[in-house]
Amino acid sequence: MKKTIIDLFLKKSEMTATATINGETHELSMTIGGDDPYEEPEKPIKEQQYYYFCHVIDKFIDGEQYAITVVSKFDMKRYYERITPRENDIIHKLVDISSVGLDGNGKIVCGWHNRHIVDEEKMIGGGIIDEILNTRIYFDPKTKSNETYKAKPQNLSNILCDNLLVCEKNVTIDLGEKFVECIKLIADFTRKNDTTYPYARINDEIAEFDNIRTAIGVINNIFPIGKSFKLAQYVISYIGEVIGGSSLVLPATEFYNLRGPVKIGQVTKDMYESYIGQNSKRYYGKIEKESNKKSDNVEIYY
């Protein structure tokens, strides 16, 4: 059977080429791709939550400093025995964050992948406060490993075609079509608008915030100062928690970190139930009625 380019990247294989050096022809070879460096835990239930975000960093590439637009995918998976999370003693958590960096022309110039493996251990708290806040049962995270892998330079020009991030140490990550489409949209936006996506998004938020401050000024003329102050304090605190940044920083142009991060879309939550195949291996199938749920925040259990 003829191998596709995706087959080649997903498993370790040799890529060969020829080069002419001092008039002589030489055959070159190098290993590309690799195996996924983890195996899914043998648990009946898998939960997955993911979303995309974007920010800007300063980074040296080939000795030159660039302002790089970073597009990232946050992908968290949890594995457990019982479908109700709090009924489990240990939840195995795997957090993958895949990132690509775009230059001012929207071209991918760097990439990396961070993998964080954690065991969440069930703990029992005590006291009236725990009872009131429903935090008597919580999960304490115990880190097992935390590693970052750089993308191979020869892979950067192929990411948008193959949906794959090929990294050092034979680590290959399937980015998925939706995330790659998101990268393409932001790359196109950066190229056409000659500005970064986070800067444009946050400037819209600043305009909205200025409108809210104006409205607070109107409220101040209508209500007694005590009530208007409490309302202003509430609104500014709320924006600070949702958008990010200190609720005490004014004016609005200084309220935001103009370099991000900016979340792109809502968090998607999918649920999977495992089964044993004819080859005695465990597989995970999506529970449709429990999947594709959208929310503004990642669900945590502690």
PDB file of N, CA and C in Angstrom, residues 173-249:
ATOM      1  N   ILE A 173       2.605  15.589  16.676  1.00  0.00           N
ATOM      2  CA  ILE A 173       1.302  15.966  17.199  1.00  0.00           C
ATOM      3  C   ILE A 173       0.355  16.251  16.044  1.00  0.00           C
ATOM      4  N   ASP A 174      -0.807  15.605  16.070  1.00  0.00           N
ATOM      5  CA  ASP A 174      -1.856  15.882  15.094  1.00  0.00           C
ATOM      6  C   ASP A 174      -2.626  17.115  15.580  1.00  0.00           C
ATOM      7  N   LEU A 175      -2.493  18.237  14.867  1.00  0.00           N
ATOM      8  CA  LEU A 175      -3.107  19.491  15.301  1.00  0.00           C
ATOM      9  C   LEU A 175      -4.612  19.533  15.045  1.00  0.00           C
ATOM     10  N   GLY A 176      -5.087  18.762  14.079  1.00  0.00           N
ATOM     11  CA  GLY A 176      -6.507  18.751  13.747  1.00  0.00           C
ATOM     12  C   GLY A 176      -6.867  19.847  12.758  1.00  0.00           C
ATOM     13  N   GLU A 177      -7.863  19.568  11.943  1.00  0.00           N
ATOM     14  CA  GLU A 177      -8.249  20.494  10.877  1.00  0.00           C
ATOM     15  C   GLU A 177      -8.769  21.825  11.413  1.00  0.00           C
ATOM     16  N   LYS A 178      -9.557  21.797  12.492  1.00  0.00           N
ATOM     17  CA  LYS A 178     -10.154  23.032  13.016  1.00  0.00           C
ATOM     18  C   LYS A 178      -9.083  24.001  13.497  1.00  0.00           C
ATOM     19  N   PHE A 179      -8.083  23.478  14.210  1.00  0.00           N
ATOM     20  CA  PHE A 179      -7.028  24.353  14.708  1.00  0.00           C
ATOM     21  C   PHE A 179      -6.199  24.918  13.562  1.00  0.00           C
ATOM     22  N   VAL A 180      -5.912  24.109  12.567  1.00  0.00           N
ATOM     23  CA  VAL A 180      -5.139  24.576  11.413  1.00  0.00           C
ATOM     24  C   VAL A 180      -5.917  25.648  10.651  1.00  0.00           C
ATOM     25  N   GLU A 181      -7.233  25.494  10.546  1.00  0.00           N
ATOM     26  CA  GLU A 181      -8.047  26.522   9.916  1.00  0.00           C
ATOM     27  C   GLU A 181      -7.966  27.829  10.703  1.00  0.00           C
ATOM     28  N   CYS A 182      -7.928  27.722  12.023  1.00  0.00           N
ATOM     29  CA  CYS A 182      -7.795  28.901  12.872  1.00  0.00           C
ATOM     30  C   CYS A 182      -6.449  29.588  12.627  1.00  0.00           C
ATOM     31  N   ILE A 183      -5.378  28.802  12.505  1.00  0.00           N
ATOM     32  CA  ILE A 183      -4.052  29.362  12.201  1.00  0.00           C
ATOM     33  C   ILE A 183      -4.087  30.096  10.869  1.00  0.00           C
ATOM     34  N   LYS A 184      -4.724  29.498   9.869  1.00  0.00           N
ATOM     35  CA  LYS A 184      -4.800  30.112   8.540  1.00  0.00           C
ATOM     36  C   LYS A 184      -5.541  31.450   8.601  1.00  0.00           C
ATOM     37  N   LEU A 185      -6.648  31.496   9.349  1.00  0.00           N
ATOM     38  CA  LEU A 185      -7.437  32.721   9.452  1.00  0.00           C
ATOM     39  C   LEU A 185      -6.631  33.844  10.099  1.00  0.00           C
ATOM     40  N   ILE A 186      -5.903  33.514  11.181  1.00  0.00           N
ATOM     41  CA  ILE A 186      -5.123  34.537  11.878  1.00  0.00           C
ATOM     42  C   ILE A 186      -3.919  34.957  11.040  1.00  0.00           C
ATOM     43  N   ALA A 187      -3.306  34.004  10.326  1.00  0.00           N
ATOM     44  CA  ALA A 187      -2.201  34.343   9.429  1.00  0.00           C
ATOM     45  C   ALA A 187      -2.674  35.296   8.341  1.00  0.00           C
ATOM     46  N   ASP A 188      -3.847  35.023   7.788  1.00  0.00           N
ATOM     47  CA  ASP A 188      -4.413  35.872   6.743  1.00  0.00           C
ATOM     48  C   ASP A 188      -4.748  37.255   7.305  1.00  0.00           C
ATOM     49  N   PHE A 189      -5.311  37.288   8.519  1.00  0.00           N
ATOM     50  CA  PHE A 189      -5.647  38.555   9.175  1.00  0.00           C
ATOM     51  C   PHE A 189      -4.383  39.392   9.398  1.00  0.00           C
ATOM     52  N   THR A 190      -3.315  38.753   9.907  1.00  0.00           N
ATOM     53  CA  THR A 190      -2.055  39.457  10.175  1.00  0.00           C
ATOM     54  C   THR A 190      -1.467  40.051   8.898  1.00  0.00           C
ATOM     55  N   ARG A 191      -1.522  39.272   7.840  1.00  0.00           N
ATOM     56  CA  ARG A 191      -0.940  39.705   6.567  1.00  0.00           C
ATOM     57  C   ARG A 191      -1.735  40.858   5.947  1.00  0.00           C
ATOM     58  N   LYS A 192      -3.065  40.751   5.957  1.00  0.00           N
ATOM     59  CA  LYS A 192      -3.902  41.751   5.284  1.00  0.00           C
ATOM     60  C   LYS A 192      -4.043  43.044   6.082  1.00  0.00           C
ATOM     61  N   ASN A 193      -4.076  42.943   7.409  1.00  0.00           N
ATOM     62  CA  ASN A 193      -4.329  44.122   8.233  1.00  0.00           C
ATOM     63  C   ASN A 193      -3.069  44.764   8.786  1.00  0.00           C
ATOM     64  N   ASP A 194      -1.933  44.122   8.548  1.00  0.00           N
ATOM     65  CA  ASP A 194      -0.640  44.646   9.000  1.00  0.00           C
ATOM     66  C   ASP A 194      -0.652  44.934  10.501  1.00  0.00           C
ATOM     67  N   THR A 195      -1.315  44.085  11.271  1.00  0.00           N
ATOM     68  CA  THR A 195      -1.336  44.189  12.728  1.00  0.00           C
ATOM     69  C   THR A 195      -1.613  42.808  13.296  1.00  0.00           C
ATOM     70  N   THR A 196      -1.370  42.637  14.578  1.00  0.00           N
ATOM     71  CA  THR A 196      -1.602  41.334  15.190  1.00  0.00           C
ATOM     72  C   THR A 196      -3.071  41.179  15.565  1.00  0.00           C
ATOM     73  N   TYR A 197      -3.533  39.959  15.595  1.00  0.00           N
ATOM     74  CA  TYR A 197      -4.917  39.655  15.948  1.00  0.00           C
ATOM     75  C   TYR A 197      -5.233  40.066  17.390  1.00  0.00           C
ATOM     76  N   PRO A 198      -4.364  39.753  18.382  1.00  0.00           N
ATOM     77  CA  PRO A 198      -4.667  40.186  19.756  1.00  0.00           C
ATOM     78  C   PRO A 198      -4.794  41.698  19.884  1.00  0.00           C
ATOM     79  N   TYR A 199      -3.923  42.454  19.192  1.00  0.00           N
ATOM     80  CA  TYR A 199      -3.980  43.909  19.288  1.00  0.00           C
ATOM     81  C   TYR A 199      -5.328  44.426  18.777  1.00  0.00           C
ATOM     82  N   ALA A 200      -5.778  43.894  17.635  1.00  0.00           N
ATOM     83  CA  ALA A 200      -7.051  44.326  17.063  1.00  0.00           C
ATOM     84  C   ALA A 200      -8.219  43.956  17.974  1.00  0.00           C
ATOM     85  N   ARG A 201      -8.204  42.728  18.503  1.00  0.00           N
ATOM     86  CA  ARG A 201      -9.291  42.275  19.362  1.00  0.00           C
ATOM     87  C   ARG A 201      -9.374  43.105  20.639  1.00  0.00           C
ATOM     88  N   ILE A 202      -8.219  43.340  21.257  1.00  0.00           N
ATOM     89  CA  ILE A 202      -8.216  44.026  22.542  1.00  0.00           C
ATOM     90  C   ILE A 202      -8.559  45.493  22.370  1.00  0.00           C
ATOM     91  N   ASN A 203      -8.211  46.085  21.237  1.00  0.00           N
ATOM     92  CA  ASN A 203      -8.615  47.470  21.005  1.00  0.00           C
ATOM     93  C   ASN A 203     -10.132  47.598  20.948  1.00  0.00           C
ATOM     94  N   ASP A 204     -10.798  46.583  20.391  1.00  0.00           N
ATOM     95  CA  ASP A 204     -12.267  46.570  20.421  1.00  0.00           C
ATOM     96  C   ASP A 204     -12.768  46.534  21.861  1.00  0.00           C
ATOM     97  N   GLU A 205     -12.089  45.737  22.699  1.00  0.00           N
ATOM     98  CA  GLU A 205     -12.489  45.639  24.102  1.00  0.00           C
ATOM     99  C   GLU A 205     -12.255  46.969  24.818  1.00  0.00           C
ATOM    100  N   ILE A 206     -11.175  47.682  24.458  1.00  0.00           N
ATOM    101  CA  ILE A 206     -10.908  48.977  25.070  1.00  0.00           C
ATOM    102  C   ILE A 206     -12.022  49.965  24.742  1.00  0.00           C
ATOM    103  N   ALA A 207     -12.471  49.957  23.480  1.00  0.00           N
ATOM    104  CA  ALA A 207     -13.560  50.851  23.073  1.00  0.00           C
ATOM    105  C   ALA A 207     -14.811  50.558  23.892  1.00  0.00           C
ATOM    106  N   GLU A 208     -15.089  49.254  24.073  1.00  0.00           N
ATOM    107  CA  GLU A 208     -16.262  48.865  24.865  1.00  0.00           C
ATOM    108  C   GLU A 208     -16.100  49.300  26.314  1.00  0.00           C
ATOM    109  N   PHE A 209     -14.881  49.158  26.823  1.00  0.00           N
ATOM    110  CA  PHE A 209     -14.628  49.548  28.212  1.00  0.00           C
ATOM    111  C   PHE A 209     -14.799  51.053  28.397  1.00  0.00           C
ATOM    112  N   ASP A 210     -14.341  51.853  27.415  1.00  0.00           N
ATOM    113  CA  ASP A 210     -14.515  53.301  27.490  1.00  0.00           C
ATOM    114  C   ASP A 210     -15.995  53.667  27.505  1.00  0.00           C
ATOM    115  N   ASN A 211     -16.808  52.909  26.727  1.00  0.00           N
ATOM    116  CA  ASN A 211     -18.252  53.152  26.738  1.00  0.00           C
ATOM    117  C   ASN A 211     -18.833  52.881  28.121  1.00  0.00           C
ATOM    118  N   ILE A 212     -18.352  51.812  28.748  1.00  0.00           N
ATOM    119  CA  ILE A 212     -18.836  51.461  30.083  1.00  0.00           C
ATOM    120  C   ILE A 212     -18.435  52.536  31.082  1.00  0.00           C
ATOM    121  N   ARG A 213     -17.200  53.051  30.960  1.00  0.00           N
ATOM    122  CA  ARG A 213     -16.757  54.113  31.876  1.00  0.00           C
ATOM    123  C   ARG A 213     -17.608  55.371  31.700  1.00  0.00           C
ATOM    124  N   THR A 214     -17.974  55.655  30.442  1.00  0.00           N
ATOM    125  CA  THR A 214     -18.850  56.801  30.176  1.00  0.00           C
ATOM    126  C   THR A 214     -20.206  56.592  30.852  1.00  0.00           C
ATOM    127  N   ALA A 215     -20.718  55.370  30.727  1.00  0.00           N
ATOM    128  CA  ALA A 215     -22.001  55.039  31.351  1.00  0.00           C
ATOM    129  C   ALA A 215     -21.912  55.167  32.862  1.00  0.00           C
ATOM    130  N   ILE A 216     -20.770  54.783  33.434  1.00  0.00           N
ATOM    131  CA  ILE A 216     -20.590  54.915  34.881  1.00  0.00           C
ATOM    132  C   ILE A 216     -20.647  56.385  35.280  1.00  0.00           C
ATOM    133  N   GLY A 217     -20.074  57.251  34.418  1.00  0.00           N
ATOM    134  CA  GLY A 217     -20.130  58.690  34.682  1.00  0.00           C
ATOM    135  C   GLY A 217     -21.551  59.184  34.708  1.00  0.00           C
ATOM    136  N   VAL A 218     -22.387  58.684  33.799  1.00  0.00           N
ATOM    137  CA  VAL A 218     -23.811  59.059  33.780  1.00  0.00           C
ATOM    138  C   VAL A 218     -24.502  58.579  35.042  1.00  0.00           C
ATOM    139  N   ILE A 219     -24.207  57.369  35.443  1.00  0.00           N
ATOM    140  CA  ILE A 219     -24.795  56.817  36.666  1.00  0.00           C
ATOM    141  C   ILE A 219     -24.447  57.686  37.863  1.00  0.00           C
ATOM    142  N   ASN A 220     -23.225  58.199  37.866  1.00  0.00           N
ATOM    143  CA  ASN A 220     -22.762  59.019  38.975  1.00  0.00           C
ATOM    144  C   ASN A 220     -23.610  60.277  39.133  1.00  0.00           C
ATOM    145  N   ASN A 221     -24.174  60.772  38.016  1.00  0.00           N
ATOM    146  CA  ASN A 221     -25.004  61.979  38.061  1.00  0.00           C
ATOM    147  C   ASN A 221     -26.437  61.676  38.499  1.00  0.00           C
ATOM    148  N   ILE A 222     -26.828  60.403  38.420  1.00  0.00           N
ATOM    149  CA  ILE A 222     -28.211  60.026  38.716  1.00  0.00           C
ATOM    150  C   ILE A 222     -28.358  59.502  40.136  1.00  0.00           C
ATOM    151  N   PHE A 223     -27.432  58.608  40.524  1.00  0.00           N
ATOM    152  CA  PHE A 223     -27.534  57.957  41.826  1.00  0.00           C
ATOM    153  C   PHE A 223     -26.583  58.611  42.834  1.00  0.00           C
ATOM    154  N   PRO A 224     -26.826  58.407  44.105  1.00  0.00           N
ATOM    155  CA  PRO A 224     -25.887  58.880  45.123  1.00  0.00           C
ATOM    156  C   PRO A 224     -24.505  58.262  44.894  1.00  0.00           C
ATOM    157  N   ILE A 225     -23.467  58.957  45.306  1.00  0.00           N
ATOM    158  CA  ILE A 225     -22.104  58.557  44.997  1.00  0.00           C
ATOM    159  C   ILE A 225     -21.779  57.163  45.521  1.00  0.00           C
ATOM    160  N   GLY A 226     -22.338  56.796  46.662  1.00  0.00           N
ATOM    161  CA  GLY A 226     -22.041  55.477  47.220  1.00  0.00           C
ATOM    162  C   GLY A 226     -22.475  54.358  46.305  1.00  0.00           C
ATOM    163  N   LYS A 227     -23.721  54.455  45.791  1.00  0.00           N
ATOM    164  CA  LYS A 227     -24.233  53.409  44.907  1.00  0.00           C
ATOM    165  C   LYS A 227     -23.481  53.381  43.593  1.00  0.00           C
ATOM    166  N   SER A 228     -23.179  54.546  43.014  1.00  0.00           N
ATOM    167  CA  SER A 228     -22.483  54.581  41.725  1.00  0.00           C
ATOM    168  C   SER A 228     -21.073  54.034  41.872  1.00  0.00           C
ATOM    169  N   PHE A 229     -20.433  54.317  43.015  1.00  0.00           N
ATOM    170  CA  PHE A 229     -19.085  53.801  43.237  1.00  0.00           C
ATOM    171  C   PHE A 229     -19.091  52.283  43.323  1.00  0.00           C
ATOM    172  N   LYS A 230     -20.089  51.743  44.028  1.00  0.00           N
ATOM    173  CA  LYS A 230     -20.174  50.285  44.151  1.00  0.00           C
ATOM    174  C   LYS A 230     -20.429  49.640  42.799  1.00  0.00           C
ATOM    175  N   LEU A 231     -21.283  50.242  41.970  1.00  0.00           N
ATOM    176  CA  LEU A 231     -21.567  49.697  40.644  1.00  0.00           C
ATOM    177  C   LEU A 231     -20.318  49.761  39.771  1.00  0.00           C
ATOM    178  N   ALA A 232     -19.610  50.895  39.799  1.00  0.00           N
ATOM    179  CA  ALA A 232     -18.389  51.036  39.013  1.00  0.00           C
ATOM    180  C   ALA A 232     -17.358  50.012  39.452  1.00  0.00           C
ATOM    181  N   GLN A 233     -17.227  49.826  40.752  1.00  0.00           N
ATOM    182  CA  GLN A 233     -16.268  48.876  41.292  1.00  0.00           C
ATOM    183  C   GLN A 233     -16.598  47.452  40.839  1.00  0.00           C
ATOM    184  N   TYR A 234     -17.900  47.136  40.837  1.00  0.00           N
ATOM    185  CA  TYR A 234     -18.342  45.804  40.413  1.00  0.00           C
ATOM    186  C   TYR A 234     -18.036  45.575  38.945  1.00  0.00           C
ATOM    187  N   VAL A 235     -18.385  46.542  38.085  1.00  0.00           N
ATOM    188  CA  VAL A 235     -18.205  46.395  36.642  1.00  0.00           C
ATOM    189  C   VAL A 235     -16.729  46.270  36.290  1.00  0.00           C
ATOM    190  N   ILE A 236     -15.889  47.140  36.875  1.00  0.00           N
ATOM    191  CA  ILE A 236     -14.457  47.106  36.565  1.00  0.00           C
ATOM    192  C   ILE A 236     -13.840  45.795  37.047  1.00  0.00           C
ATOM    193  N   SER A 237     -14.250  45.346  38.233  1.00  0.00           N
ATOM    194  CA  SER A 237     -13.735  44.078  38.749  1.00  0.00           C
ATOM    195  C   SER A 237     -14.142  42.922  37.852  1.00  0.00           C
ATOM    196  N   TYR A 238     -15.402  42.956  37.376  1.00  0.00           N
ATOM    197  CA  TYR A 238     -15.900  41.893  36.496  1.00  0.00           C
ATOM    198  C   TYR A 238     -15.086  41.846  35.204  1.00  0.00           C
ATOM    199  N   ILE A 239     -14.851  43.011  34.592  1.00  0.00           N
ATOM    200  CA  ILE A 239     -14.078  43.051  33.344  1.00  0.00           C
ATOM    201  C   ILE A 239     -12.661  42.562  33.590  1.00  0.00           C
ATOM    202  N   GLY A 240     -12.091  42.949  34.741  1.00  0.00           N
ATOM    203  CA  GLY A 240     -10.738  42.515  35.058  1.00  0.00           C
ATOM    204  C   GLY A 240     -10.624  41.006  35.140  1.00  0.00           C
ATOM    205  N   GLU A 241     -11.642  40.346  35.695  1.00  0.00           N
ATOM    206  CA  GLU A 241     -11.611  38.897  35.833  1.00  0.00           C
ATOM    207  C   GLU A 241     -11.832  38.197  34.492  1.00  0.00           C
ATOM    208  N   VAL A 242     -12.728  38.749  33.673  1.00  0.00           N
ATOM    209  CA  VAL A 242     -13.071  38.091  32.411  1.00  0.00           C
ATOM    210  C   VAL A 242     -12.012  38.329  31.348  1.00  0.00           C
ATOM    211  N   ILE A 243     -11.570  39.589  31.199  1.00  0.00           N
ATOM    212  CA  ILE A 243     -10.607  39.931  30.153  1.00  0.00           C
ATOM    213  C   ILE A 243      -9.180  39.699  30.611  1.00  0.00           C
ATOM    214  N   GLY A 244      -8.908  39.952  31.886  1.00  0.00           N
ATOM    215  CA  GLY A 244      -7.560  39.814  32.417  1.00  0.00           C
ATOM    216  C   GLY A 244      -6.980  41.179  32.721  1.00  0.00           C
ATOM    217  N   GLY A 245      -6.120  41.240  33.741  1.00  0.00           N
ATOM    218  CA  GLY A 245      -5.507  42.506  34.099  1.00  0.00           C
ATOM    219  C   GLY A 245      -5.987  42.980  35.451  1.00  0.00           C
ATOM    220  N   SER A 246      -5.353  44.004  35.964  1.00  0.00           N
ATOM    221  CA  SER A 246      -5.692  44.536  37.283  1.00  0.00           C
ATOM    222  C   SER A 246      -6.925  45.424  37.200  1.00  0.00           C
ATOM    223  N   SER A 247      -7.827  45.288  38.161  1.00  0.00           N
ATOM    224  CA  SER A 247      -9.032  46.113  38.168  1.00  0.00           C
ATOM    225  C   SER A 247      -8.740  47.526  38.663  1.00  0.00           C
ATOM    226  N   LEU A 248      -7.510  47.799  39.097  1.00  0.00           N
ATOM    227  CA  LEU A 248      -7.172  49.110  39.627  1.00  0.00           C
ATOM    228  C   LEU A 248      -6.441  49.989  38.617  1.00  0.00           C
ATOM    229  N   VAL A 249      -6.108  49.434  37.449  1.00  0.00           N
ATOM    230  CA  VAL A 249      -5.303  50.163  36.471  1.00  0.00           C
ATOM    231  C   VAL A 249      -6.196  50.992  35.553  1.00  0.00           C
TER     232      VAL A 249
END
